[in-house]
Coordinates of C-alpha atoms in Angstrom, one line a residue:
M139 CA -4.1 18.0 -21.6
F140 CA -3.1 19.4 -18.4
N141 CA -2.7 16.2 -16.3
E142 CA 0.7 14.5 -16.3
K143 CA -1.0 11.2 -14.5
A144 CA -3.8 11.1 -17.3
R145 CA -1.2 11.6 -20.3
L146 CA 0.7 8.3 -18.6
W147 CA -2.5 6.6 -18.2
A148 CA -3.3 7.3 -22.0
S149 CA 0.0 6.9 -23.7
G150 CA 0.9 3.4 -21.8
R151 CA -2.2 2.3 -23.5
K152 CA -1.5 3.2 -27.1
S153 CA 0.7 0.3 -28.4
L154 CA -0.5 -2.2 -25.6
F155 CA -1.7 -5.1 -27.7
S156 CA 1.0 -5.1 -30.0
E157 CA 3.6 -5.1 -27.2
L158 CA 1.5 -8.0 -25.5
E159 CA 1.5 -10.1 -28.9
K160 CA 5.0 -9.8 -29.5
K161 CA 5.9 -11.1 -25.8
F162 CA 3.5 -13.6 -25.7
S163 CA 3.3 -14.9 -29.3
A164 CA 5.7 -17.6 -28.9
N165 CA 5.2 -18.4 -24.8
V166 CA 4.7 -21.8 -24.2
R167 CA 4.7 -21.6 -20.4
P168 CA 1.6 -21.5 -18.4
V169 CA 1.0 -18.0 -17.2
A170 CA 0.0 -16.5 -13.8
W171 CA -1.7 -13.3 -14.1
F172 CA -1.6 -10.9 -11.1
H173 CA -3.4 -7.5 -11.4
C174 CA -2.9 -4.6 -9.0
A175 CA -4.7 -1.1 -9.4
S176 CA -1.6 1.0 -8.0
L177 CA 1.3 0.6 -5.9
G178 CA -0.4 0.0 -2.5
E179 CA -2.2 -3.2 -3.9
F180 CA 1.2 -4.1 -5.6
E181 CA 2.9 -4.2 -2.1
Q182 CA 0.0 -6.6 -1.2
G183 CA 0.4 -8.9 -4.2
R184 CA 4.3 -8.9 -4.0
P185 CA 4.6 -11.3 -1.1
L186 CA 2.2 -13.6 -3.1
M187 CA 3.9 -13.3 -6.6
E188 CA 7.4 -13.8 -4.9
N189 CA 5.7 -17.2 -2.8
F190 CA 4.3 -18.4 -6.1
R191 CA 7.5 -18.2 -8.0
K192 CA 9.4 -20.0 -5.9
K193 CA 6.6 -22.8 -6.0
F194 CA 5.7 -22.7 -9.6
P195 CA 9.2 -21.5 -11.3
D196 CA 7.6 -23.2 -14.6
H197 CA 4.8 -20.3 -14.9
L198 CA 5.5 -17.2 -16.8
I199 CA 4.2 -14.1 -14.2
L200 CA 2.2 -11.6 -15.7
L201 CA 1.7 -8.2 -13.7
T202 CA -0.8 -5.5 -14.5
F203 CA -1.6 -1.9 -13.3
F204 CA -4.6 0.1 -13.8
S205 CA -2.7 3.4 -12.4
P206 CA 0.2 5.1 -13.8
S207 CA 1.5 5.5 -10.6
G208 CA 1.9 1.8 -10.3
Y209 CA 3.2 1.1 -13.3
E210 CA 5.9 3.8 -13.9
I211 CA 7.3 2.9 -10.5
R212 CA 7.3 -1.1 -10.7
K213 CA 7.5 -1.6 -14.8
K214 CA 10.9 -3.0 -14.3
Y215 CA 10.0 -5.1 -11.5
D216 CA 12.1 -8.2 -11.7
G217 CA 9.8 -10.6 -9.9
A218 CA 7.4 -10.5 -12.9
D219 CA 8.2 -11.6 -16.6
V220 CA 6.2 -9.3 -18.2
V221 CA 4.6 -6.1 -16.6
S222 CA 1.9 -4.1 -18.5
Y223 CA -0.9 -1.9 -18.1
L224 CA -4.6 -3.3 -17.9
P225 CA -6.7 -2.2 -20.7
L226 CA -9.8 -0.3 -20.5
D227 CA -12.5 -2.9 -19.4
T228 CA -14.6 -3.3 -22.7
Q229 CA -16.0 -6.6 -23.9
R230 CA -14.0 -6.5 -27.0
K231 CA -10.6 -5.5 -25.1
A232 CA -11.1 -8.2 -22.5
E233 CA -11.8 -11.0 -24.8
R234 CA -8.8 -9.6 -27.0
F235 CA -6.4 -9.5 -23.8
I236 CA -7.4 -12.6 -22.4
R237 CA -6.9 -14.6 -25.9
I238 CA -3.4 -12.9 -26.3
V239 CA -2.1 -13.8 -22.5
N240 CA -4.2 -16.9 -22.2
P241 CA -3.6 -17.4 -18.5
S242 CA -4.1 -20.5 -16.4
L243 CA -5.0 -18.6 -13.3
V244 CA -5.5 -15.0 -12.4
V245 CA -5.1 -13.3 -8.8
F246 CA -7.0 -10.0 -8.5
I247 CA -5.7 -7.7 -5.3
K248 CA -8.1 -6.3 -2.9
Y249 CA -10.6 -4.0 -4.9
E250 CA -10.4 -4.8 -8.5
F251 CA -13.8 -5.8 -10.2
W252 CA -13.8 -5.2 -13.9
L253 CA -17.2 -6.8 -15.1
N254 CA -16.0 -7.7 -18.5
F255 CA -12.7 -9.4 -17.6
L256 CA -14.7 -11.3 -14.9
S257 CA -17.1 -12.4 -17.4
V258 CA -14.6 -13.4 -19.9
L259 CA -12.7 -15.2 -17.0
R260 CA -15.5 -16.9 -15.9
R261 CA -16.9 -17.9 -19.6
K262 CA -13.7 -19.6 -20.4
K263 CA -13.7 -21.5 -16.9
I264 CA -10.4 -19.7 -16.0
K265 CA -9.5 -19.7 -12.3
H266 CA -9.5 -16.7 -10.8
Y267 CA -9.1 -15.5 -7.1
L268 CA -9.4 -12.4 -5.0
V269 CA -7.2 -11.6 -2.4
S270 CA -6.6 -9.3 0.9
A271 CA -10.4 -8.2 -0.2
I272 CA -12.5 -6.2 2.6
F273 CA -16.1 -5.2 2.1
R274 CA -18.2 -2.7 3.5
N275 CA -22.2 -2.8 3.8
D276 CA -22.4 0.3 1.6
Q277 CA -20.8 -1.4 -1.5
V278 CA -22.6 -1.8 -4.5
F279 CA -22.6 -5.7 -4.1
F280 CA -24.8 -5.2 -1.1
K281 CA -27.4 -2.9 -2.9
W282 CA -30.8 -4.1 -4.6
Y283 CA -29.3 -2.8 -8.0
G284 CA -25.9 -4.6 -7.5
N285 CA -27.1 -7.9 -9.0
I286 CA -24.4 -8.1 -11.7
F287 CA -21.7 -7.2 -9.3
R288 CA -22.8 -9.9 -7.0
E289 CA -22.6 -12.4 -10.0
A290 CA -19.2 -11.5 -10.7
L291 CA -18.0 -12.1 -7.2
R292 CA -19.8 -15.7 -7.3
G293 CA -17.7 -16.1 -10.2
F294 CA -14.3 -16.3 -8.5
S295 CA -13.1 -19.5 -7.8
H296 CA -12.0 -18.3 -4.4
V297 CA -12.3 -15.1 -2.3
F298 CA -9.7 -14.4 0.4
T299 CA -10.6 -11.7 2.9
Q300 CA -8.9 -9.6 5.4
E301 CA -11.4 -10.2 8.3
K302 CA -14.4 -12.2 9.4
K303 CA -16.9 -9.5 8.9
S304 CA -16.5 -9.4 5.1
V305 CA -17.3 -13.2 5.2
E306 CA -20.5 -12.3 6.7
L307 CA -21.1 -9.4 4.4
L308 CA -20.3 -12.1 1.3
N309 CA -22.5 -14.7 2.8
S310 CA -25.6 -12.6 2.9
I311 CA -25.5 -12.4 -0.9
H312 CA -24.5 -16.1 -1.5
V313 CA -21.0 -15.9 -2.0
S314 CA -19.4 -19.2 -0.3
Q315 CA -16.2 -19.7 -1.5
L316 CA -14.4 -18.0 1.2
T317 CA -11.5 -17.8 3.4
V318 CA -10.4 -15.5 6.1
A319 CA -7.0 -15.2 5.4
G320 CA -5.6 -11.9 6.7
D321 CA -3.6 -9.2 4.8
T322 CA -0.6 -10.1 2.9
R323 CA 0.8 -6.4 3.4
F324 CA 1.5 -7.9 7.1
D325 CA 4.1 -10.6 5.4
R326 CA 5.7 -7.8 3.3
V327 CA 6.5 -5.3 6.0
V328 CA 7.8 -8.1 8.2
S329 CA 10.1 -9.3 5.0
I330 CA 11.2 -5.7 4.6
A331 CA 12.0 -5.1 8.2
E332 CA 13.9 -8.5 8.5
V333 CA 16.3 -7.2 5.6
F334 CA 15.9 -3.6 6.0
K335 CA 18.5 -1.5 4.4
E336 CA 20.6 0.7 6.3
I337 CA 21.0 4.4 6.1
P338 CA 24.2 5.9 7.4
L339 CA 23.3 9.5 7.5
A340 CA 19.6 8.5 9.2
E341 CA 21.5 6.3 11.7
N342 CA 24.0 9.7 12.5
F343 CA 21.0 11.8 12.7
S344 CA 18.8 9.8 14.9
G345 CA 21.9 9.0 17.3
P346 CA 21.8 6.2 19.9
S347 CA 18.7 7.0 21.7
K348 CA 16.6 7.6 18.6
K349 CA 14.2 10.2 20.0
V350 CA 13.0 10.6 16.4
L351 CA 9.3 11.1 15.5
V352 CA 9.5 9.7 11.8
A353 CA 6.6 11.6 9.5
G354 CA 5.8 9.6 6.6
S355 CA 4.2 10.0 3.2
T356 CA 2.7 13.5 4.5
W357 CA 0.8 15.9 2.5
P358 CA 0.1 19.7 2.9
A359 CA -3.0 19.3 5.0
D360 CA -1.1 16.8 7.7
E361 CA 2.1 19.4 7.9
E362 CA -0.7 22.1 8.8
K363 CA -1.1 20.1 12.1
L364 CA 2.4 18.8 12.2
F365 CA 4.3 21.7 12.4
P366 CA 2.8 24.0 14.8
A367 CA 2.7 20.6 17.1
I368 CA 6.3 19.6 17.2
K369 CA 7.3 22.8 18.9
N370 CA 7.8 21.4 22.4
L371 CA 8.9 18.1 21.2
L372 CA 11.8 19.4 19.5
H373 CA 12.5 21.7 22.7
S374 CA 12.7 18.3 24.8
G375 CA 15.4 16.7 23.0
W376 CA 13.6 15.1 20.1
K377 CA 14.3 15.5 16.2
M378 CA 12.0 14.6 13.3
I379 CA 12.7 12.9 9.9
I380 CA 9.9 14.1 7.5
A381 CA 9.3 12.0 4.2
P382 CA 6.5 13.6 2.3
H383 CA 4.6 11.7 -0.4
E384 CA 5.3 14.1 -3.1
T385 CA 9.0 15.1 -3.4
G386 CA 9.2 17.7 -5.9
K387 CA 11.1 20.8 -5.3
D388 CA 7.8 23.2 -4.6
H389 CA 6.5 21.3 -1.9
I390 CA 10.1 20.5 -0.4
D391 CA 10.5 24.2 -0.6
S392 CA 7.3 24.8 1.0
I393 CA 8.0 22.3 4.0
E394 CA 11.0 24.2 4.9
M395 CA 9.3 27.9 4.5
N396 CA 6.5 26.5 7.0
L397 CA 8.7 25.0 9.5
V398 CA 10.5 28.3 9.6
K399 CA 6.9 30.1 10.1
N400 CA 6.3 27.6 13.0
G401 CA 9.5 28.5 15.1
V402 CA 12.3 26.4 13.5
A403 CA 15.4 28.2 12.5
E404 CA 17.0 27.3 9.0
N405 CA 20.0 26.1 10.4
E406 CA 18.1 23.1 12.3
M407 CA 17.0 21.5 9.2
I408 CA 18.7 19.8 6.5
R409 CA 17.6 18.2 3.5
F410 CA 18.8 14.3 2.6
S411 CA 20.1 15.7 -0.6
N412 CA 22.7 18.3 1.3
A413 CA 23.5 16.3 4.3
D414 CA 26.8 14.3 5.1
E415 CA 28.4 12.9 8.2
K416 CA 29.9 16.4 9.2
N417 CA 26.9 18.9 8.5
I418 CA 23.9 16.4 10.1
S419 CA 25.3 17.1 13.4
G420 CA 22.9 19.3 15.2
K421 CA 20.2 19.4 13.2
K422 CA 16.5 18.8 14.6
I423 CA 14.7 18.1 11.3
L424 CA 16.1 16.0 8.1
V425 CA 13.8 16.6 5.1
I426 CA 13.6 13.4 2.7
D427 CA 13.6 14.7 -0.7
N428 CA 13.9 11.5 -2.5
V429 CA 11.4 8.5 -2.9
G430 CA 12.2 4.6 -1.8
M431 CA 13.4 5.3 1.5
L432 CA 10.4 5.4 3.9
S433 CA 10.1 1.8 5.0
S434 CA 13.7 2.0 6.0
L435 CA 13.4 5.4 7.4
Y436 CA 10.8 4.0 10.1
H437 CA 13.9 1.7 11.9
Y438 CA 15.6 5.2 13.1
G439 CA 12.6 6.4 14.9
K440 CA 10.6 5.7 17.9
I441 CA 7.0 7.5 17.2
A442 CA 5.8 7.3 13.7
Y443 CA 3.1 10.0 11.8
V444 CA 1.9 8.4 8.7
G445 CA 0.0 10.9 6.7
G446 CA -3.2 10.9 4.4
G447 CA -5.5 10.9 7.3
F448 CA -6.3 14.6 6.6
G449 CA -7.1 14.2 2.9
K450 CA -8.6 10.9 1.1
S451 CA -7.0 8.3 3.3
I452 CA -4.0 7.3 5.1
H453 CA -1.1 5.7 3.8
N454 CA 0.6 2.1 5.2
I455 CA 0.8 2.3 8.7
L456 CA 2.1 -1.5 8.9
E457 CA 5.4 0.0 7.7
A458 CA 6.1 1.8 10.8
A459 CA 4.1 -0.5 13.1
V460 CA 6.6 -3.7 12.2
Y461 CA 9.3 -1.6 13.7
G462 CA 7.3 -1.3 17.5
M463 CA 6.3 2.4 16.9
P464 CA 3.2 3.8 18.1
V465 CA 1.6 5.4 15.1
I466 CA -0.5 8.6 14.6
F467 CA -2.7 9.6 11.8
G468 CA -5.6 11.8 10.9
P469 CA -9.5 10.7 11.2
Y470 CA -9.9 9.5 7.6
H471 CA -9.2 5.9 8.2
E472 CA -12.3 4.1 8.2
K473 CA -11.7 2.2 5.3
F474 CA -8.8 0.3 6.9
H475 CA -9.1 -2.7 9.1
E476 CA -5.8 -2.7 10.6
A477 CA -5.9 1.0 11.3
I478 CA -9.0 0.6 13.3
S479 CA -7.8 -2.7 14.9
L480 CA -4.7 -0.9 16.1
L481 CA -6.7 2.1 17.4
E482 CA -8.7 -0.4 19.6
S483 CA -5.7 -2.1 20.8
G484 CA -3.9 0.7 21.9
G485 CA -0.7 0.8 19.3
A486 CA -2.3 3.7 17.2
F487 CA -3.7 7.0 17.9
C488 CA -6.2 9.1 15.7
V489 CA -6.0 13.0 15.4
N490 CA -8.6 15.3 14.7
D491 CA -6.3 18.8 15.1
I492 CA -3.3 20.7 16.3
S493 CA -4.5 20.5 19.7
D494 CA -4.7 16.6 19.7
L495 CA -1.3 16.4 18.4
K496 CA 0.4 18.4 20.9
K497 CA -1.1 16.5 23.9
L498 CA -0.3 13.3 22.1
F499 CA 3.4 14.1 21.7
E500 CA 3.5 15.5 25.2
K501 CA 2.1 12.1 26.6
L502 CA 4.3 10.1 24.6
A503 CA 7.4 12.1 25.2
G504 CA 6.9 12.6 28.6
D505 CA 5.9 8.9 29.7
E506 CA 8.1 6.3 29.3
Y507 CA 6.0 3.6 30.2
F508 CA 2.9 4.7 27.7
L509 CA 5.5 4.9 25.1
T510 CA 7.0 1.4 25.3
S511 CA 3.8 -0.2 26.0
S512 CA 2.2 1.3 22.9
S513 CA 5.2 0.3 20.8
L514 CA 5.1 -3.3 22.2
I515 CA 1.1 -3.1 21.1
A516 CA 2.1 -2.2 17.6
K517 CA 4.9 -4.6 17.0
E518 CA 3.0 -7.6 18.5
Y519 CA 0.0 -6.8 16.4
V520 CA 2.2 -7.2 12.9
E521 CA 3.5 -10.5 14.3
K522 CA 0.4 -11.8 15.4
N523 CA -1.5 -11.0 11.9
K524 CA 1.4 -12.4 9.4
G525 CA 0.8 -15.5 7.4
A526 CA -1.8 -14.6 5.0
T527 CA 0.5 -15.5 2.1
V528 CA 1.3 -19.1 3.1
K529 CA -2.9 -19.7 3.4
I530 CA -3.4 -18.1 0.2
I531 CA -0.8 -20.0 -1.9
G532 CA -1.9 -23.2 -0.2
E533 CA -5.3 -22.9 -1.3
I534 CA -4.2 -21.9 -4.8
T535 CA -2.0 -24.8 -5.0
S536 CA -4.7 -27.1 -3.9
S537 CA -7.2 -25.4 -6.4
L538 CA -5.0 -26.1 -9.2
N539 CA -4.0 -29.6 -8.3
R540 CA -7.9 -30.6 -8.3

């Protein structure tokens, strides 16, 4: 009653089967079904769908989501022929869904393990794959009571993991159809950077030096640490673009109020929606009050702060790293292989409090060699890890031909 996301989740499924029956009743094309939990998994699956479309243009592509935050934003995605919610994972609904859709192959992205759906696919001998997967030893698959989940994993035609440790864990429970393919998000961010959309206002704001901190996908918990730490950075000639995760009026208002509390004058900041080529001159902070621009905004900075690390978990750090930017984030990043790897190589930095941020900003802004070397490490890391899409599509192609 009081949760908009829950309302969308429920209402989106009310006429789900009748809509699917209309769209699939006369279909004669083979169906490739890609399933993503939400928007983040969609970004991982997108390179695969686009590559698959080129290689198998005769297939109808079905894209499903579990979460409204993915479905509502991507329900008009033109890379798929049909975009739908996934029904609840009951035996009856799984049977009905698969009977209507009749997929010839299924691709699950990263973390999706719906036991009834997987059981039906296994029983009907429909090829199904898990891609960009990553496993930890505290998951149910590796517990004494996790046999039903282990059986589901063994039913996949192939599992493509992000790294070798996951393969070792899966081997320990006798899952053998495995390939270390890497993370398809690397391919996605590389393709975005290659054709990034120019933003003239951001170009004017950043200037030729691009001495800009881009703070992306921030939450209030990030901003509590970030805003008190940027004072000296701004005084030394740097600027900040902040693109919060939530862009509603209340959050944008609170960002501006908190910046003022931390010593930023009102005339030193401007909202993107109010900016033009004339009034953006001389501003120190550009507040982004819309969605969909962040992956291009990173192009206009030299340092990135990626939010979420003081909440549940960090957002996508690869969108920033692909432009050759050292990436900063909070302590909650342990579930992300790319964050740990980039930290270890020196292209990313974890901060725990305001003091850590102040010291790091001072180091990056004051030591050109340190900034340049960490930037190169970040860019090289992304370049080195691209190519997962080609590996996965190659194996799926071979599997379909067998």
